[in-house]
Short mmCIF file of C-alpha atoms in Angstrom, two decimals:
data_model
loop_
_atom_site.label_atom_id
_atom_site.label_comp_id
_atom_site.label_asym_id
_atom_site.label_seq_id
_atom_site.Cartn_x
_atom_site.Cartn_y
_atom_site.Cartn_z
CA ARG A 1 15.05 -42.00 -88.86
CA SER A 2 17.47 -43.77 -86.52
CA SER A 3 18.67 -40.40 -85.13
CA ARG A 4 15.08 -39.27 -84.58
CA LEU A 5 14.30 -42.53 -82.79
CA GLN A 6 17.36 -42.16 -80.59
CA ARG A 7 16.44 -38.58 -79.73
CA GLY A 8 12.86 -39.69 -78.88
CA ARG A 9 14.15 -42.49 -76.68
CA ARG A 10 16.47 -40.07 -74.89
CA ARG A 11 13.59 -37.67 -74.26
CA SER A 12 11.36 -40.44 -72.92
CA ILE A 13 14.17 -41.67 -70.67
CA SER A 14 14.73 -38.11 -69.38
CA LEU A 15 11.04 -37.68 -68.69
CA GLU A 16 10.92 -41.02 -66.88
CA ARG A 17 13.90 -40.01 -64.75
CA LEU A 18 12.27 -36.64 -64.02
CA PHE A 19 9.00 -38.26 -62.95
CA ALA A 20 10.91 -40.81 -60.88
CA ARG A 21 12.84 -38.04 -59.13
CA LEU A 22 9.62 -36.12 -58.46
CA ALA A 23 8.06 -39.26 -57.01
CA GLU A 24 11.08 -39.79 -54.76
CA MET A 25 10.95 -36.20 -53.55
CA THR A 26 7.21 -36.46 -52.88
CA LEU A 27 7.71 -39.69 -50.92
CA LEU A 28 10.56 -38.13 -48.93
CA GLY A 29 8.44 -35.07 -48.16
CA ARG A 30 5.62 -37.23 -46.90
CA ARG A 31 8.01 -39.13 -44.64
CA LEU A 32 9.40 -35.89 -43.24
CA LEU A 33 6.01 -34.24 -42.70
CA HIS A 34 4.30 -37.26 -41.16
CA PRO A 35 6.07 -37.07 -37.75
CA LEU A 36 5.48 -33.30 -37.65
CA ARG A 37 1.78 -33.77 -38.33
CA ARG A 38 1.57 -36.49 -35.73
CA SER A 39 3.36 -34.38 -33.11
CA ALA A 40 1.22 -31.38 -34.02
CA GLY A 41 -1.89 -33.47 -33.64
CA MET A 42 -0.69 -34.75 -30.28
CA SER A 43 0.19 -31.26 -29.09
CA SER A 44 -3.20 -29.88 -30.09
CA SER A 45 -5.03 -32.75 -28.43
CA SER A 46 -2.92 -32.42 -25.30
CA ALA A 47 -3.58 -28.67 -25.31
CA LEU A 48 -7.31 -29.31 -25.51
CA ALA A 49 -7.03 -31.81 -22.69
CA ALA A 50 -5.04 -29.37 -20.61
CA GLU A 51 -7.61 -26.67 -21.28
CA ALA A 52 -10.39 -29.00 -20.27
CA ALA A 53 -8.87 -30.10 -16.98
CA PRO A 54 -5.44 -28.74 -16.06
CA PRO A 55 -4.40 -30.97 -13.13
CA SER A 56 -1.39 -28.85 -12.15
CA ALA A 57 -3.43 -25.65 -11.72
CA LEU A 58 -6.13 -27.45 -9.77
CA ARG A 59 -3.54 -29.03 -7.49
CA TRP A 60 -2.05 -25.61 -6.77
CA ALA A 61 -5.56 -24.30 -6.09
CA VAL A 62 -6.39 -27.00 -3.53
CA LEU A 63 -3.21 -28.38 -1.93
CA PRO A 64 -1.75 -25.13 -0.47
CA TRP A 65 -5.03 -24.35 1.27
CA SER A 66 -5.22 -27.93 2.54
CA PHE A 67 -1.69 -27.57 3.88
CA PHE A 68 -2.45 -24.20 5.51
CA ILE A 69 -5.70 -25.31 7.17
CA GLY A 70 -4.30 -28.71 8.13
CA GLU A 71 -1.14 -27.45 9.81
CA ASN A 72 -3.07 -24.80 11.75
CA VAL A 73 -5.68 -27.28 12.99
CA LEU A 74 -3.28 -30.15 13.73
CA LEU A 75 -0.60 -28.11 15.47
CA SER A 76 -3.06 -26.16 17.63
CA HIS A 77 -5.12 -29.27 18.43
CA ASN A 78 -2.03 -31.25 19.54
CA ARG A 79 -0.26 -28.32 21.17
CA ALA A 80 0.32 -30.00 24.54
CA SER A 81 1.59 -33.22 22.98
CA ILE A 82 4.00 -31.40 20.67
CA ILE A 83 5.35 -29.29 23.53
CA ALA A 84 5.91 -32.51 25.51
CA LEU A 85 7.79 -34.01 22.56
CA CYS A 86 9.95 -30.87 22.48
CA GLY A 87 10.96 -31.49 26.10
CA GLY A 88 8.50 -28.95 27.47
CA ASP A 89 10.06 -26.12 25.48
CA GLU A 90 7.20 -23.90 24.33
CA GLN A 91 9.54 -21.78 22.20
CA SER A 92 10.37 -24.83 20.07
CA TYR A 93 6.65 -25.38 19.49
CA HIS A 94 6.19 -21.77 18.38
CA ALA A 95 9.24 -22.04 16.11
CA LEU A 96 7.78 -25.16 14.46
CA TYR A 97 4.34 -23.54 14.16
CA ASN A 98 5.74 -20.35 12.64
CA ALA A 99 7.99 -22.21 10.20
CA LEU A 100 5.14 -24.36 8.87
CA SER A 101 2.78 -21.37 8.67
CA THR A 102 5.40 -19.43 6.71
CA ALA A 103 5.86 -22.34 4.29
CA ALA A 104 2.08 -22.65 3.89
CA CYS A 105 1.66 -18.92 3.18
CA ALA A 106 4.55 -19.04 0.70
CA SER A 107 2.92 -21.95 -1.13
CA LEU A 108 -0.39 -20.06 -1.23
CA GLY A 109 1.23 -16.98 -2.73
CA PHE A 110 3.33 -18.91 -5.24
CA GLY A 111 0.40 -21.06 -6.29
CA TYR A 112 -1.93 -18.11 -6.82
CA PHE A 113 0.40 -15.75 -8.69
CA PHE A 114 2.45 -18.27 -10.71
CA ARG A 115 0.20 -21.31 -11.21
CA VAL A 116 -3.47 -20.47 -10.70
CA ALA A 117 -4.29 -16.87 -11.71
CA GLY A 118 -5.75 -16.88 -15.21
CA ALA A 119 -5.25 -20.64 -15.70
CA PRO A 120 -7.70 -22.51 -17.99
CA PRO A 121 -10.39 -23.63 -18.28
CA LEU A 122 -11.99 -20.23 -18.67
CA ARG A 123 -15.69 -19.49 -18.27
CA HIS A 124 -18.07 -16.70 -19.11
CA VAL A 125 -18.76 -14.26 -16.26
CA SER A 126 -22.27 -12.83 -16.41
CA VAL A 127 -23.43 -9.43 -15.22
CA ALA A 128 -25.35 -11.13 -12.41
CA ALA A 129 -22.14 -12.79 -11.23
CA VAL A 130 -20.36 -9.42 -11.18
CA GLY A 131 -23.27 -7.96 -9.19
CA GLY A 132 -23.17 -10.80 -6.66
CA SER A 133 -19.41 -10.40 -6.45
CA PHE A 134 -19.81 -6.72 -5.62
CA VAL A 135 -22.29 -7.42 -2.80
CA LEU A 136 -20.10 -10.09 -1.19
CA GLN A 137 -16.90 -8.11 -1.49
CA ALA A 138 -18.56 -4.91 -0.25
CA VAL A 139 -19.70 -6.74 2.89
CA GLY A 140 -16.31 -8.40 3.33
CA LEU A 141 -14.24 -5.25 2.83
CA ALA A 142 -16.55 -3.22 5.08
CA GLY A 143 -15.90 -5.83 7.77
CA LEU A 144 -12.14 -5.95 7.25
CA PHE A 145 -11.88 -2.15 7.34
CA GLN A 146 -13.40 -2.19 10.84
CA ALA A 147 -10.01 -3.38 12.10
CA LEU A 148 -8.46 -0.07 10.99
CA PRO A 149 -8.59 3.16 12.99
CA ARG A 150 -11.68 5.21 12.26
CA ALA A 151 -11.35 7.18 9.01
CA GLN A 152 -12.03 10.90 9.04
CA LEU A 153 -11.90 13.87 6.67
CA PRO A 154 -8.41 15.43 6.64
CA LEU A 155 -9.91 18.95 6.66
CA ALA A 156 -12.34 20.01 9.39
CA SER A 157 -13.65 23.07 11.17
CA GLU A 158 -12.91 23.27 14.88
CA PRO A 159 -13.22 25.98 17.58
CA ALA A 160 -10.43 28.55 17.43
CA HIS A 161 -7.33 28.00 19.60
CA GLY A 162 -8.43 24.41 20.21
CA GLU A 163 -11.12 25.51 22.68
CA ARG A 164 -14.33 23.53 22.73
CA ALA A 165 -16.96 26.13 23.62
CA GLU A 166 -20.43 25.37 24.87
CA PRO A 167 -23.13 25.16 22.16
CA ALA A 168 -24.74 28.47 23.23
CA ALA A 169 -21.42 30.31 23.25
CA ALA A 170 -20.43 28.78 19.92
CA SER A 171 -23.66 29.95 18.29
CA GLU A 172 -23.11 33.48 19.59
CA ALA A 173 -19.50 33.60 18.43
CA GLY A 174 -20.47 32.47 14.95
CA ALA A 175 -18.05 31.57 12.22
CA ALA A 176 -15.34 33.91 13.55
CA ALA A 177 -14.77 31.60 16.53
CA ARG A 178 -13.90 28.60 14.33
CA GLN A 179 -10.93 27.72 12.17
CA TRP A 180 -10.07 25.12 9.55
CA VAL A 181 -7.53 22.53 10.63
CA ILE A 182 -5.77 19.68 8.85
CA ARG A 183 -6.17 16.31 10.54
CA CYS A 184 -4.74 12.83 10.05
CA PRO A 185 -7.05 10.73 7.83
CA MET A 186 -7.00 8.05 10.55
CA ASP A 187 -8.37 8.99 13.97
CA PHE A 188 -5.87 7.16 16.18
CA LYS A 189 -6.87 9.22 19.23
CA GLY A 190 -10.51 8.30 18.79
CA GLU A 191 -9.74 4.60 19.33
CA SER A 192 -9.37 5.17 23.06
CA ALA A 193 -12.69 7.06 23.14
CA SER A 194 -14.77 4.28 21.55
CA PRO A 195 -18.32 3.99 22.85
CA ALA A 196 -18.72 1.62 25.76
CA VAL A 197 -20.44 -1.72 25.33
CA THR A 198 -24.06 -1.17 26.30
CA SER A 199 -25.61 -4.46 25.17
CA PRO A 200 -26.88 -6.70 28.00
CA ASP A 201 -25.13 -9.59 26.25
CA GLY A 202 -21.79 -7.79 26.27
CA LEU A 203 -21.67 -7.82 22.45
CA HIS A 204 -20.39 -4.99 20.31
CA GLY A 205 -19.75 -4.43 16.62
CA LEU A 206 -18.92 -7.32 14.34
CA HIS A 207 -18.94 -9.83 17.21
CA ARG A 208 -22.70 -9.65 16.89
CA VAL A 209 -22.34 -11.10 13.39
CA SER A 210 -20.03 -14.01 14.18
CA ARG A 211 -17.54 -15.19 16.77
CA HIS A 212 -14.90 -14.95 14.02
CA PRO A 213 -15.77 -11.76 12.10
CA MET A 214 -12.39 -11.20 10.43
CA LEU A 215 -12.23 -14.76 9.09
CA TRP A 216 -15.69 -14.43 7.58
CA SER A 217 -14.98 -10.96 6.21
CA LEU A 218 -11.98 -12.37 4.34
CA ALA A 219 -14.14 -15.31 3.24
CA ALA A 220 -16.74 -12.92 1.77
CA VAL A 221 -14.03 -11.15 -0.24
CA GLY A 222 -12.81 -14.52 -1.54
CA LEU A 223 -16.31 -15.76 -2.40
CA GLY A 224 -17.01 -12.55 -4.29
CA GLY A 225 -13.81 -12.96 -6.25
CA ALA A 226 -14.67 -16.58 -7.05
CA LEU A 227 -17.93 -15.44 -8.64
CA ALA A 228 -16.29 -12.90 -10.94
CA VAL A 229 -13.02 -14.44 -12.18
CA PRO A 230 -13.10 -16.28 -15.55
CA SER A 231 -10.48 -18.86 -14.48
CA ALA A 232 -12.00 -21.94 -12.84
CA PRO A 233 -8.81 -22.92 -10.91
CA GLN A 234 -8.52 -19.34 -9.68
CA ALA A 235 -12.12 -19.49 -8.48
CA VAL A 236 -11.36 -22.71 -6.60
CA TRP A 237 -8.36 -21.03 -4.93
CA LEU A 238 -10.55 -18.10 -3.86
CA LEU A 239 -12.88 -20.51 -2.04
CA GLY A 240 -10.03 -21.26 0.37
CA PRO A 241 -10.72 -18.40 2.84
CA ALA A 242 -14.31 -19.63 3.25
CA ALA A 243 -13.04 -23.14 4.04
CA MET A 244 -10.61 -21.64 6.54
CA ALA A 245 -13.36 -19.60 8.19
CA LEU A 246 -15.65 -22.62 8.50
CA LEU A 247 -13.14 -25.30 9.54
CA GLY A 248 -10.72 -23.05 11.39
CA GLY A 249 -13.51 -21.20 13.19
CA ALA A 250 -15.15 -24.45 14.26
CA HIS A 251 -11.84 -25.73 15.62
CA ILE A 252 -11.21 -22.49 17.52
CA ASP A 253 -14.64 -22.85 19.14
CA TYR A 254 -13.84 -26.46 20.04
CA ARG A 255 -10.59 -25.44 21.75
CA HIS A 256 -12.18 -22.50 23.55
CA ARG A 257 -14.94 -24.72 24.95
CA ARG A 258 -12.17 -26.82 26.51
CA GLY A 259 -10.42 -23.74 27.87
CA GLU A 260 -7.47 -24.03 25.45
CA GLY A 261 -6.27 -20.67 24.15
CA GLY A 262 -9.46 -18.89 25.22
CA THR A 263 -12.91 -19.37 26.68
CA LEU A 264 -16.37 -19.88 25.22
CA SER A 265 -19.11 -19.97 27.82
CA ALA A 266 -22.48 -21.53 27.17
CA GLU A 267 -24.16 -18.12 27.36
CA THR A 268 -21.76 -16.53 24.86
CA GLU A 269 -22.26 -19.46 22.52
CA ARG A 270 -26.03 -19.05 22.82
CA VAL A 271 -26.08 -15.39 21.76
CA THR A 272 -23.38 -15.65 19.09
CA SER A 273 -22.80 -17.94 16.12
CA LEU A 274 -20.08 -19.50 14.01
CA LEU A 275 -21.91 -18.73 10.76
CA PRO A 276 -22.42 -15.01 9.97
CA PHE A 277 -25.72 -13.44 11.07
CA ALA A 278 -27.14 -16.76 12.30
CA ALA A 279 -27.61 -15.68 15.92
CA MET A 280 -28.89 -12.24 14.87
CA ALA A 281 -31.45 -13.73 12.48
CA ALA A 282 -32.61 -16.18 15.15
CA GLY A 283 -33.21 -13.32 17.61
CA ALA A 284 -30.82 -14.87 20.12
CA GLN A 285 -29.37 -11.52 21.18
CA ALA A 286 -31.01 -9.31 23.80
CA GLU A 287 -32.20 -6.69 21.30
CA GLY A 288 -33.95 -9.21 19.07
CA ALA A 289 -33.38 -9.70 15.35
CA LEU A 290 -34.19 -6.17 14.20
CA GLY A 291 -32.80 -4.50 17.31
CA SER A 292 -29.45 -6.25 17.01
CA LEU A 293 -29.22 -5.19 13.37
CA LEU A 294 -29.88 -1.55 14.30
CA ALA A 295 -27.34 -1.79 17.13
CA LEU A 296 -24.77 -3.16 14.69
CA ALA A 297 -25.37 -0.18 12.37
CA ARG A 298 -24.77 2.22 15.28
CA GLU A 299 -21.62 0.47 16.45
CA LEU A 300 -19.86 0.15 13.10
CA LYS A 301 -17.25 2.61 11.85
CA VAL A 302 -19.43 3.90 9.04
CA GLU A 303 -16.63 5.84 7.33
CA ASN A 304 -14.49 2.71 7.15
CA ALA A 305 -17.40 0.68 5.80
CA VAL A 306 -17.97 3.28 3.06
CA LEU A 307 -14.33 3.00 2.03
CA GLY A 308 -14.71 -0.76 1.76
CA VAL A 309 -17.85 -0.44 -0.37
CA LEU A 310 -16.11 2.06 -2.68
CA LEU A 311 -13.17 -0.30 -3.17
CA ALA A 312 -15.55 -3.18 -3.97
CA ALA A 313 -17.33 -0.95 -6.50
CA ARG A 314 -14.00 -0.10 -8.11
CA TRP A 315 -13.21 -3.79 -8.50
CA ALA A 316 -16.68 -4.49 -9.95
CA VAL A 317 -16.33 -1.70 -12.53
CA THR A 318 -12.91 -3.05 -13.55
CA ARG A 319 -14.36 -6.55 -14.06
CA GLY A 320 -17.28 -5.20 -16.05
CA ARG A 321 -15.07 -3.71 -18.75
#
């Protein structure tokens, strides 16, 4: 009996030790896992907070554009004073202006490609938003492409031996008098043969639309992109060209009224506008509202505009996938 009791006590002691060791291991595991759980909880909450409002991405969406617009407006507005501070050396002013503009453009590019593009929070882009994006970017790209030489088909039929015969002679000669030639896709020679300005107001092309057509064309491309990108900070960045067109264009008009860097007469200001299509819609131009629109259609480089619309359509199809 005594040996059985001793063996029973030994077993109970062993079981107690085993349970005690298991309890110690469980307590140690809890102590080790608790900081990990707490850090994981903090990281997930911080990730949710960052997704809700990422301050770094928003700063990079706003501050570079503020820097770019601010340095352009301030330096051009205080041009005479800055040149005087430089001892009357205009080259020093241009060096300062160019250096700051380069830094501003570098910050814009770095911010967009490395901090803003695709940054959260993300949003759903509807089909209507993609459609509106296409319209805005088609208008903007059609305007920007007007700055290029007129586009033309690289293969065309011309009179043989480069001779331009009279219409009657050409009809008599028939197809044998013509030959196929390969041309440059850009008509650089045609730039010198542009149609003369025939409007009584002296307006032609995109200057009917706005006094700053290239700024607003770029703004339309940016606004269209802002409608269609899922990233909210990226959309904010893409609003920058519109802010530049509005604020920068207004400041250019202010300087030109004062005869600084250009001229803006009262008559020119009456028949044109800062905002796109405002003067045309008001009928301020000599041809009236509808007449100025038809004149604009005649004066545009239609081939270039078609290329811009096709590129905008390509972007819209890519976003729709």
